[in-house]
CSV table of C-alpha atoms in Angstrom, one decimal:
chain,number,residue,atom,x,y,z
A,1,UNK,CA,60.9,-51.6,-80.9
A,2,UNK,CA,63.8,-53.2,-78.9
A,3,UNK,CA,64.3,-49.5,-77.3
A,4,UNK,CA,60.4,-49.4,-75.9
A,5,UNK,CA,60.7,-52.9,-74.7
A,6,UNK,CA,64.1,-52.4,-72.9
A,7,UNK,CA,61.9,-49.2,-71.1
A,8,UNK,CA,59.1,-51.3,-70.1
A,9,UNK,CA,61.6,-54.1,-68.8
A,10,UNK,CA,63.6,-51.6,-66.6
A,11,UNK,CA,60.8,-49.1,-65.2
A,12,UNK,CA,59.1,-52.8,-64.2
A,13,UNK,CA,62.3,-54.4,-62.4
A,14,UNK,CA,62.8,-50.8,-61.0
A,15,UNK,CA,59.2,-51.5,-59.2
A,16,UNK,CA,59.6,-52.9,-55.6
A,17,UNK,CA,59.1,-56.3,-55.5
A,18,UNK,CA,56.5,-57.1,-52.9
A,19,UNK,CA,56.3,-59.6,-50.3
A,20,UNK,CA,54.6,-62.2,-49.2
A,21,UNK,CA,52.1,-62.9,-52.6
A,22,UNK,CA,51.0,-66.2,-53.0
A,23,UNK,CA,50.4,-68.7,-56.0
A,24,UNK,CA,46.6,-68.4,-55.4
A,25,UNK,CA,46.8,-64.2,-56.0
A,26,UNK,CA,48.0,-64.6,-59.6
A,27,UNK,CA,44.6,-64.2,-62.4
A,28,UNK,CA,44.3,-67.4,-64.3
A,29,UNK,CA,45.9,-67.7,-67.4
A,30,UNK,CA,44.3,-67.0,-70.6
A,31,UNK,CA,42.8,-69.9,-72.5
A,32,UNK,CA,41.6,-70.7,-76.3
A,33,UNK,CA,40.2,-73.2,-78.3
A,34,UNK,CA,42.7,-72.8,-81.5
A,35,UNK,CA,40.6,-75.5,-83.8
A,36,UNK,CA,42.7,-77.8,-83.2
A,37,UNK,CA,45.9,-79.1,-85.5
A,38,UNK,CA,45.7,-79.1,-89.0
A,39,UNK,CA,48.4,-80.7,-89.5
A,40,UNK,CA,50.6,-84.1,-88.3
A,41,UNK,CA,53.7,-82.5,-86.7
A,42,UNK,CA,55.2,-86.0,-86.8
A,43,UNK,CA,54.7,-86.2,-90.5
A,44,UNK,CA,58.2,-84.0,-91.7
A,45,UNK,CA,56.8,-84.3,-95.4
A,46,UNK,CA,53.7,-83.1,-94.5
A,47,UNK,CA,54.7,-79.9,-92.7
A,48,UNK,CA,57.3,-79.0,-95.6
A,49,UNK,CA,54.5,-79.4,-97.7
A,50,UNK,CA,52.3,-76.9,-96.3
A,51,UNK,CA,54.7,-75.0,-95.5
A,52,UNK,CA,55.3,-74.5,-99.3
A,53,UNK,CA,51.9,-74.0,-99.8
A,54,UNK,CA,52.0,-70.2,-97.6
């Protein structure tokens, strides 16, 4: 795995960079609606708890 990611990362940075792109010529990010927490992350004994339960 590290070998075909190491290949993608150096025939991309081997690409030309180009010039003069601006902010507004990037896509949008991708967004979801996750459902939301399901636990308190500020609760330590709650999260050790669940994650004892997995």
């Amino acid at each position: 795995m590290s070998a075909l990611v190491e290949a993608g990362l150096r025939r991309i940075l081997a690409e030309p960079a180009t010039t003069g792109g601006q902010a507004e010529d990037l896509p949008p990010l991708p967004s979801w609606n996750s459902g939301g927490h399901l636990v308190d992350i500020a609760n330590r004994d709650e999260l050790y708890r669940v994650m004892e339960e997995e």
